[in-house]
Short mmCIF file of C-alpha atoms (C1' of nucleotides) in Angstrom, two decimals:
data_model
loop_
_atom_site.label_atom_id
_atom_site.label_comp_id
_atom_site.label_asym_id
_atom_site.label_seq_id
_atom_site.Cartn_x
_atom_site.Cartn_y
_atom_site.Cartn_z
CA UNK I 165 20.70 117.92 166.48
CA UNK I 166 23.92 118.17 168.00
CA UNK I 167 25.21 115.39 170.15
CA UNK I 168 24.70 116.95 173.70
CA UNK I 169 21.00 116.97 172.86
CA UNK I 170 20.63 113.56 172.51
CA UNK I 171 19.39 111.61 176.18
CA UNK I 172 22.14 109.83 177.31
CA UNK I 173 19.85 106.41 177.09
CA UNK I 174 19.08 107.00 174.02
CA UNK I 175 22.95 107.39 173.17
CA UNK I 176 23.80 104.24 174.68
CA UNK I 177 20.69 102.61 174.44
CA UNK I 178 22.22 99.89 171.95
CA UNK I 179 26.20 100.21 172.38
CA UNK I 180 26.26 98.30 175.82
CA UNK I 181 28.57 96.09 173.95
CA UNK I 182 31.64 99.08 173.96
CA UNK I 183 31.22 100.18 177.12
CA UNK I 184 30.49 96.66 179.14
CA UNK I 185 33.84 95.09 176.86
CA UNK I 186 35.54 98.44 178.61
CA UNK I 187 34.57 97.34 181.43
CA UNK I 188 34.85 93.78 181.32
CA UNK I 189 38.17 94.37 179.75
CA UNK I 190 38.70 97.10 183.26
CA UNK I 191 38.07 93.81 185.84
CA UNK I 192 39.81 91.52 184.05
CA UNK I 193 43.15 93.53 184.07
CA UNK I 194 42.40 94.80 187.61
CA UNK I 195 41.95 90.47 187.62
CA UNK I 196 45.61 90.66 186.89
CA UNK I 197 46.82 93.28 188.39
CA UNK I 198 45.24 91.94 191.65
CA UNK I 199 47.18 88.35 190.70
CA UNK I 200 50.78 89.32 189.61
CA UNK I 201 51.25 91.61 192.54
CA UNK I 202 50.03 88.99 195.43
CA UNK I 203 52.48 86.48 193.78
CA UNK I 204 54.71 88.98 193.83
CA UNK I 205 53.89 89.83 197.27
CA UNK I 206 53.49 86.28 198.87
CA UNK I 207 57.38 85.65 197.80
CA UNK I 208 58.63 88.66 197.98
CA UNK I 209 57.66 88.80 201.71
CA UNK I 210 59.02 85.50 202.67
CA UNK I 211 61.90 86.39 201.29
CA UNK I 212 62.40 89.22 203.07
CA UNK I 213 61.58 87.35 206.18
CA UNK I 214 64.05 84.31 205.69
CA UNK I 215 66.61 87.16 204.83
CA UNK I 216 65.93 88.71 208.07
CA UNK I 217 65.54 85.79 210.38
CA UNK I 218 68.85 83.34 209.05
CA UNK I 219 71.26 86.65 208.40
CA UNK I 220 69.78 89.38 210.27
CA UNK I 221 69.72 92.11 206.67
CA UNK I 222 66.98 93.47 204.40
CA UNK I 223 65.96 93.46 200.85
CA UNK I 224 67.12 97.02 200.06
CA UNK I 225 70.57 95.80 201.81
CA UNK I 226 70.86 92.63 200.11
CA UNK I 227 70.10 94.92 196.65
CA UNK I 228 72.85 96.75 196.80
CA UNK I 229 74.97 94.05 198.23
CA UNK I 230 74.27 92.31 195.02
CA UNK I 231 74.98 95.17 192.79
CA UNK I 232 78.57 95.12 193.75
CA UNK I 233 78.85 91.84 193.54
CA UNK I 234 77.79 91.62 189.99
CA UNK I 235 80.15 94.99 189.40
CA UNK I 236 83.32 94.19 190.75
CA UNK I 237 85.55 97.17 190.27
CA UNK I 238 83.22 98.79 192.12
CA UNK I 239 80.04 101.49 191.23
CA UNK I 240 79.74 105.08 192.82
CA UNK I 241 76.62 106.08 194.55
CA UNK I 242 74.58 107.46 192.00
CA UNK I 243 74.57 104.51 189.76
CA UNK I 244 73.69 102.84 192.41
CA UNK I 245 71.07 105.12 193.27
CA UNK I 246 69.38 104.98 189.45
CA UNK I 247 69.76 101.14 189.10
CA UNK I 248 67.77 100.57 192.73
CA UNK I 249 65.08 103.36 191.43
CA UNK I 250 65.69 105.28 195.25
CA UNK I 251 67.18 109.08 195.65
CA UNK I 252 70.82 109.67 196.50
CA UNK I 253 69.69 110.24 200.36
CA UNK I 254 68.34 107.07 200.70
CA UNK I 255 71.32 104.59 199.26
CA UNK I 256 73.72 107.24 201.66
CA UNK I 257 71.74 105.46 204.61
CA UNK I 258 72.04 101.52 203.10
CA UNK I 259 75.58 102.25 202.55
CA UNK I 260 76.13 103.56 205.84
CA UNK I 261 74.90 100.68 207.07
CA UNK I 262 76.95 97.78 205.16
CA UNK I 263 79.83 99.97 205.63
CA UNK I 264 79.54 99.96 209.40
CA UNK I 265 79.17 96.15 209.58
CA UNK I 266 82.43 95.55 207.14
CA UNK I 267 80.55 94.98 203.89
CA UNK I 268 81.78 97.52 201.45
CA UNK I 269 84.22 100.34 201.22
CA UNK I 270 84.08 103.63 200.09
CA UNK I 271 86.86 104.15 198.04
CA UNK I 272 87.61 108.11 197.50
CA UNK I 273 88.70 108.92 194.11
CA UNK I 274 91.73 110.75 192.92
CA UNK I 275 90.25 112.65 189.94
CA UNK I 276 87.28 113.62 190.95
CA UNK I 277 87.04 113.98 194.74
CA UNK I 278 83.12 114.68 195.03
CA UNK I 279 82.79 111.12 194.40
CA UNK I 280 83.38 108.01 196.07
CA UNK I 281 83.35 103.93 194.48
CA UNK I 282 81.80 101.30 196.83
CA UNK I 283 83.23 97.78 197.14
CA UNK I 284 82.38 94.45 198.27
CA UNK I 285 84.81 93.59 201.16
CA UNK I 286 86.33 90.38 201.05
CA UNK I 287 84.45 89.83 203.53
CA UNK I 288 80.80 91.13 201.83
CA UNK I 289 81.64 89.05 199.10
CA UNK I 290 82.18 85.52 200.70
CA UNK I 291 78.71 86.82 202.97
CA UNK I 292 77.17 88.15 199.64
CA UNK I 293 77.57 84.06 198.03
CA UNK I 294 76.31 82.72 201.09
CA UNK I 295 72.85 84.69 201.17
CA UNK I 296 72.77 84.43 197.60
CA UNK I 297 72.83 80.64 197.66
CA UNK I 298 70.13 80.39 199.98
CA UNK I 299 68.26 82.70 198.16
CA UNK I 300 68.27 80.80 195.18
CA UNK I 301 67.11 77.58 196.89
CA UNK I 302 64.22 79.79 198.58
CA UNK I 303 63.04 80.42 194.82
CA UNK I 304 63.30 77.54 194.47
CA UNK I 305 61.21 75.85 196.31
CA UNK I 306 58.62 78.72 195.06
CA UNK I 307 59.13 78.20 190.94
CA UNK I 308 60.17 74.42 190.44
CA UNK I 309 56.97 72.77 190.63
CA UNK I 310 56.08 75.40 188.06
CA UNK I 311 55.59 73.21 184.45
CA UNK I 312 58.66 73.67 182.02
CA UNK I 313 56.25 75.53 179.11
CA UNK I 314 54.30 77.85 182.31
CA UNK I 315 57.73 79.11 182.95
CA UNK I 316 58.45 79.80 179.48
CA UNK I 317 55.45 81.22 178.97
CA UNK I 318 55.92 83.49 182.17
CA UNK I 319 58.80 84.62 181.27
CA UNK I 320 58.02 86.13 177.64
CA UNK I 321 54.63 87.33 179.06
CA UNK I 322 56.02 89.37 181.83
CA UNK I 323 59.09 90.34 179.48
CA UNK I 324 56.28 92.07 177.25
CA UNK I 325 54.45 93.46 180.43
CA UNK I 326 58.28 94.78 181.39
CA UNK I 327 59.00 96.57 178.45
CA UNK I 328 55.39 98.43 178.67
CA UNK I 329 55.54 99.65 181.91
CA UNK I 330 58.81 100.76 181.34
CA UNK I 331 57.76 103.23 178.48
CA UNK I 332 54.22 103.79 180.79
CA UNK I 333 56.34 105.42 183.73
CA UNK I 334 58.94 107.63 180.91
CA UNK I 335 55.55 108.94 179.35
CA UNK I 336 55.00 111.11 182.88
CA UNK I 337 58.07 111.87 184.29
CA UNK D 1167 67.50 115.23 193.98
CA UNK D 1168 63.88 113.55 192.70
CA UNK D 1169 63.79 109.82 191.10
CA UNK D 1170 61.93 112.13 187.49
CA UNK D 1171 64.40 114.11 187.90
CA UNK D 1172 66.63 111.53 186.60
CA UNK D 1173 66.73 111.97 183.14
CA UNK D 1174 65.65 108.72 181.27
CA UNK D 1175 68.25 108.31 178.50
CA UNK D 1176 70.49 107.90 181.99
CA UNK D 1177 68.40 105.91 183.77
CA UNK D 1178 67.81 103.24 181.18
CA UNK D 1179 70.38 104.16 178.75
CA UNK D 1180 72.86 100.62 179.78
CA UNK D 1181 72.33 100.39 182.89
CA UNK D 1182 71.57 96.93 183.66
CA UNK D 1183 68.53 96.57 186.33
CA UNK D 1184 67.83 93.87 188.64
CA UNK D 1185 67.36 91.33 185.99
CA UNK D 1186 69.72 91.52 183.43
CA UNK D 1187 72.27 91.71 186.44
CA UNK D 1188 72.25 88.04 186.70
CA UNK D 1189 71.44 87.01 182.94
CA UNK D 1190 74.09 86.61 181.65
CA UNK D 1191 75.05 83.85 184.76
CA UNK D 1192 71.94 82.76 186.79
CA UNK D 1193 68.84 80.94 184.47
CA UNK D 1194 65.85 80.08 184.84
CA UNK D 1195 64.31 80.73 188.43
CA UNK D 1196 66.06 83.68 189.73
CA UNK D 1197 64.96 85.56 186.06
CA UNK D 1198 61.85 85.04 186.34
CA UNK D 1199 61.72 85.79 190.06
CA UNK D 1200 63.29 88.80 188.73
CA UNK D 1201 61.39 89.84 186.51
CA UNK D 1202 58.26 89.55 188.03
CA UNK D 1203 59.39 91.48 190.57
CA UNK D 1204 60.43 94.40 188.49
CA UNK D 1205 56.87 94.49 186.59
CA UNK D 1206 55.38 93.97 190.35
CA UNK D 1207 57.53 96.80 191.95
CA UNK D 1208 57.52 99.15 188.44
CA UNK D 1209 53.72 99.19 188.51
CA UNK D 1210 53.01 99.61 192.59
CA UNK D 1211 55.75 102.42 192.49
CA UNK D 1212 53.90 103.90 189.82
CA UNK D 1213 50.56 103.56 191.48
CA UNK D 1214 51.89 105.00 195.21
CA UNK D 1215 53.18 107.86 193.48
CA UNK D 1216 49.49 108.53 191.89
CA UNK D 1217 47.79 107.66 194.84
CA UNK D 1218 49.91 109.98 196.62
CA UNK D 1219 49.63 113.03 194.54
CA UNK D 1220 46.15 112.69 193.04
CA UNK D 1221 44.30 111.93 196.63
CA UNK D 1222 46.63 111.93 199.18
CA UNK D 1223 46.71 108.59 200.31
CA UNK D 1224 48.91 105.02 200.69
CA UNK D 1225 48.47 101.48 198.69
CA UNK D 1226 47.91 99.96 202.00
CA UNK D 1227 44.87 102.11 202.77
CA UNK D 1228 43.50 101.83 199.22
CA UNK D 1229 43.95 98.18 200.13
CA UNK D 1230 41.91 97.50 203.18
CA UNK D 1231 39.14 99.86 201.78
CA UNK D 1232 38.69 97.74 198.86
CA UNK D 1233 38.61 94.97 201.27
CA UNK D 1234 35.51 96.67 202.75
CA UNK D 1235 34.18 97.40 199.76
CA UNK D 1236 33.99 94.58 198.38
CA UNK D 1237 32.14 93.22 201.47
CA UNK D 1238 29.25 95.73 202.28
CA UNK D 1239 27.83 93.37 205.10
CA UNK D 1240 31.26 94.31 206.80
CA UNK D 1241 34.39 92.26 207.96
CA UNK D 1242 36.34 92.15 211.25
CA UNK D 1243 39.76 93.39 211.66
CA UNK D 1244 41.36 89.71 211.89
CA UNK D 1245 39.83 88.61 208.84
CA UNK D 1246 41.55 91.57 206.83
CA UNK D 1247 44.83 91.36 209.01
CA UNK D 1248 44.82 87.64 207.23
CA UNK D 1249 43.76 88.80 204.12
CA UNK D 1250 46.01 91.48 203.97
CA UNK D 1251 49.09 89.86 205.13
CA UNK D 1252 50.21 92.23 208.04
CA UNK D 1253 49.39 91.80 211.81
CA UNK D 1254 46.49 92.68 214.46
CA UNK D 1255 48.24 96.01 215.24
CA UNK D 1256 48.87 97.26 211.59
CA UNK D 1257 45.71 96.94 210.99
CA UNK D 1258 44.53 98.84 213.83
CA UNK D 1259 47.21 101.66 213.04
CA UNK D 1260 45.79 102.01 209.55
CA UNK D 1261 42.08 101.64 210.82
CA UNK D 1262 42.44 104.68 213.02
CA UNK D 1263 43.24 106.88 210.39
CA UNK D 1264 41.14 105.83 208.10
CA UNK D 1265 38.41 106.42 210.95
CA UNK D 1266 39.74 109.64 210.91
CA UNK D 1267 39.32 111.41 208.06
CA UNK D 1268 35.65 109.48 208.13
CA UNK D 1269 35.61 106.90 205.17
CA UNK D 1270 34.91 103.79 207.70
CA UNK D 1271 33.18 103.14 211.02
CA UNK D 1272 34.08 100.46 214.10
CA UNK D 1273 30.58 98.92 214.89
CA UNK D 1274 30.98 96.60 218.05
CA UNK D 1275 29.19 93.28 218.17
CA UNK D 1276 26.92 92.17 220.76
CA UNK D 1277 26.91 88.69 220.42
CA UNK D 1278 31.49 89.09 220.55
CA UNK D 1279 32.03 92.43 222.50
CA UNK D 1280 35.65 91.68 222.03
CA UNK D 1281 35.30 91.96 218.15
CA UNK D 1282 34.08 94.89 215.85
CA UNK D 1283 33.56 95.19 212.43
CA UNK D 1284 34.26 97.59 209.84
CA UNK D 1285 32.46 99.45 207.56
CA UNK D 1286 32.53 102.04 204.98
CA UNK D 1287 30.81 104.76 205.68
CA UNK D 1288 28.79 106.53 202.43
CA UNK D 1289 31.36 109.20 202.29
CA UNK D 1290 34.27 106.16 201.90
CA UNK D 1291 32.41 104.81 199.68
CA UNK D 1292 31.61 107.34 196.95
CA UNK D 1293 35.78 107.77 197.68
CA UNK D 1294 36.66 104.77 197.10
CA UNK D 1295 34.17 104.29 193.90
CA UNK D 1296 36.33 107.46 192.56
CA UNK D 1297 39.66 106.14 193.62
CA UNK D 1298 39.58 102.94 192.53
CA UNK D 1299 37.93 104.27 189.18
CA UNK D 1300 41.24 106.10 188.45
CA UNK D 1301 43.45 103.11 189.66
CA UNK D 1302 40.99 101.40 186.78
CA UNK D 1303 42.59 103.75 184.07
CA UNK D 1304 46.10 103.77 185.34
CA UNK D 1305 45.77 99.57 185.48
CA UNK D 1306 44.76 100.15 182.11
CA UNK D 1307 47.65 101.93 180.27
CA UNK D 1308 50.21 99.47 181.85
CA UNK D 1309 47.82 96.90 180.37
CA UNK D 1310 46.08 96.82 177.58
CA UNK D 1311 48.70 96.43 175.11
CA UNK D 1312 48.96 93.26 176.10
CA UNK D 1313 48.14 90.41 173.53
CA UNK D 1314 45.10 89.07 174.76
CA UNK D 1315 46.94 85.90 174.70
CA UNK D 1316 49.61 87.39 176.88
CA UNK D 1317 46.76 88.23 179.11
CA UNK D 1318 45.32 84.88 179.31
CA UNK D 1319 48.55 82.75 179.83
CA UNK D 1320 49.65 85.66 182.77
CA UNK D 1321 46.21 84.89 184.52
CA UNK D 1322 46.59 80.98 183.82
CA UNK D 1323 50.62 80.88 184.93
CA UNK D 1324 50.25 83.12 187.64
CA UNK D 1325 46.98 81.12 189.21
CA UNK D 1326 48.80 78.09 189.46
CA UNK D 1327 52.41 80.19 190.61
CA UNK D 1328 50.21 81.63 193.46
CA UNK D 1329 48.99 78.02 194.62
CA UNK D 1330 52.29 77.17 195.11
CA UNK D 1331 53.30 80.53 196.97
CA UNK D 1332 50.50 79.83 199.29
CA UNK D 1333 51.62 76.05 200.20
CA UNK D 1334 55.27 77.44 199.99
CA UNK D 1335 54.27 79.96 202.93
CA UNK D 1336 52.11 77.59 205.04
CA UNK D 1337 54.51 74.72 205.34
CA UNK D 1338 56.72 76.55 207.76
CA UNK D 1339 53.89 79.08 209.07
"C1'" DT H 6 43.16 79.03 227.99
"C1'" DA H 7 42.49 81.35 223.49
"C1'" DT H 8 41.03 85.02 220.85
"C1'" DT H 9 40.21 90.06 219.64
"C1'" DG H 10 42.02 94.25 219.73
"C1'" DT H 11 44.88 97.74 221.44
"C1'" DT H 12 49.05 100.13 222.82
"C1'" DA H 13 54.00 100.38 222.97
"C1'" DT H 14 58.43 100.37 220.75
"C1'" DA H 15 62.12 99.88 217.52
"C1'" DC H 16 63.50 99.78 213.22
"C1'" DT H 17 63.24 100.52 207.93
"C1'" DC H 18 62.50 102.78 204.01
"C1'" DT H 19 60.85 106.11 201.66
"C1'" DA H 20 60.04 110.81 199.73
"C1'" DT H 21 62.05 115.79 200.13
"C1'" DA H 22 64.90 119.22 200.53
"C1'" DA H 23 68.73 122.24 201.85
"C1'" DC H 24 73.11 121.82 202.34
"C1'" DT H 25 78.80 121.07 201.43
"C1'" DA H 26 81.75 120.28 198.06
"C1'" DT H 27 84.36 120.12 194.10
"C1'" DA H 28 84.02 119.89 189.46
"C1'" DT R 1329 75.90 126.15 186.86
"C1'" DA R 1330 75.77 121.74 187.96
"C1'" DT R 1331 76.70 117.16 189.47
"C1'" DA R 1332 78.12 113.61 193.67
"C1'" DG R 1333 76.89 113.12 198.04
"C1'" DT R 1334 75.24 114.24 202.98
"C1'" DT R 1335 72.50 116.16 206.35
"C1'" DA R 1336 67.90 116.44 208.86
"C1'" DT R 1337 63.31 115.92 208.60
"C1'" DA R 1338 58.72 113.70 208.58
"C1'" DG R 1339 55.95 109.78 207.14
"C1'" DA R 1340 54.78 104.91 206.15
"C1'" DG R 1341 55.08 100.37 207.59
"C1'" DT R 1342 56.19 96.66 209.45
"C1'" DA R 1343 57.41 92.98 213.62
"C1'" DT R 1344 57.54 91.77 217.97
"C1'" DA R 1345 55.36 92.01 222.61
"C1'" DA R 1346 52.57 92.77 226.60
"C1'" DC R 1347 48.57 94.10 227.52
"C1'" DA R 1348 43.10 93.75 228.25
"C1'" DA R 1349 38.38 92.45 227.70
"C1'" DT R 1350 36.12 88.59 226.50
"C1'" DA R 1351 35.09 83.83 225.07
#
DNA sequence: TATTGTTATACTCTATAACTATA
DNA sequence: TATAGTTATAGAGTATAACAATA
């Protein structure tokens, strides 16, 4: 008798554990994911809104400035696109805006005239530092009330999850 | 150039990302936040991409359908806008698309003719269930390898954080 | 007057792809 | 041939505000 011939109801009659455990686990993962997403979205929305309201800027613009601020010698646009996980064309657009506002400059390279290096202007650096200070303050309002063990636990568990996520997104690239 | 075309080794070789950027100078809350955001963004991007590729849909559309699926008696649009954290006008737009695709219907109310109640059509319900099954499977790939204690800890800590975030975002509403 | 939903508008981000100019 | 960056296009989400119908 082949497995295919066993009626489905008999095949799974006394194995409800496997099935229900799987289902339960997937439900648990879904709940965990939705909670994670809720937290991130709530905080992110608030930060986006404040960046817009108080500094007339956006999260991607802020992120690009943050990358440059951490790299005072400058950074090429392709490198930025890799770090920010968006395409070259998008970096060009954001860069255009920030350049127009005087926050950064394109420095063309003598040795490779295809590429240019982006650097914050003094004004951009100053502006970033003001925004970053506010940013850290906003974050504190969200995270400070969390108990210390919770913070540590979160940092560890999210670290593991992040690793898994990286692996997972590579496998089907 | 597509993101998918970026070689993995280049993408993650020694290119510090959002989180590691500030690791040295800013401990604590900023680090925790960037790690949380990284996890959410990595997974969210992957899911957006798969929803688009495999089901020709988007995350907001999927989420609206999920809300309705959890509420078979139907839901008013203002309630949806509250739950999905977007404005009324946006719900109208997403609803228009889904209605055009036959996924849901607007049912006008006799007792309050200003409002209508949204309900999934049988086709919409069927389609949602197919997508949700795939969605859960995708999630499992990310979360299943996480240890059980980590999952529990995450769920608890994120629960606390979510509460704090809600309080925080309401205070200046 | 307040609420429900619609409409209109403008902006940002995103993906895709064709293009240039270099290398 | 491959790479760096640009340009063009199209689509989606969002915020804002003015609006109509109804409560």
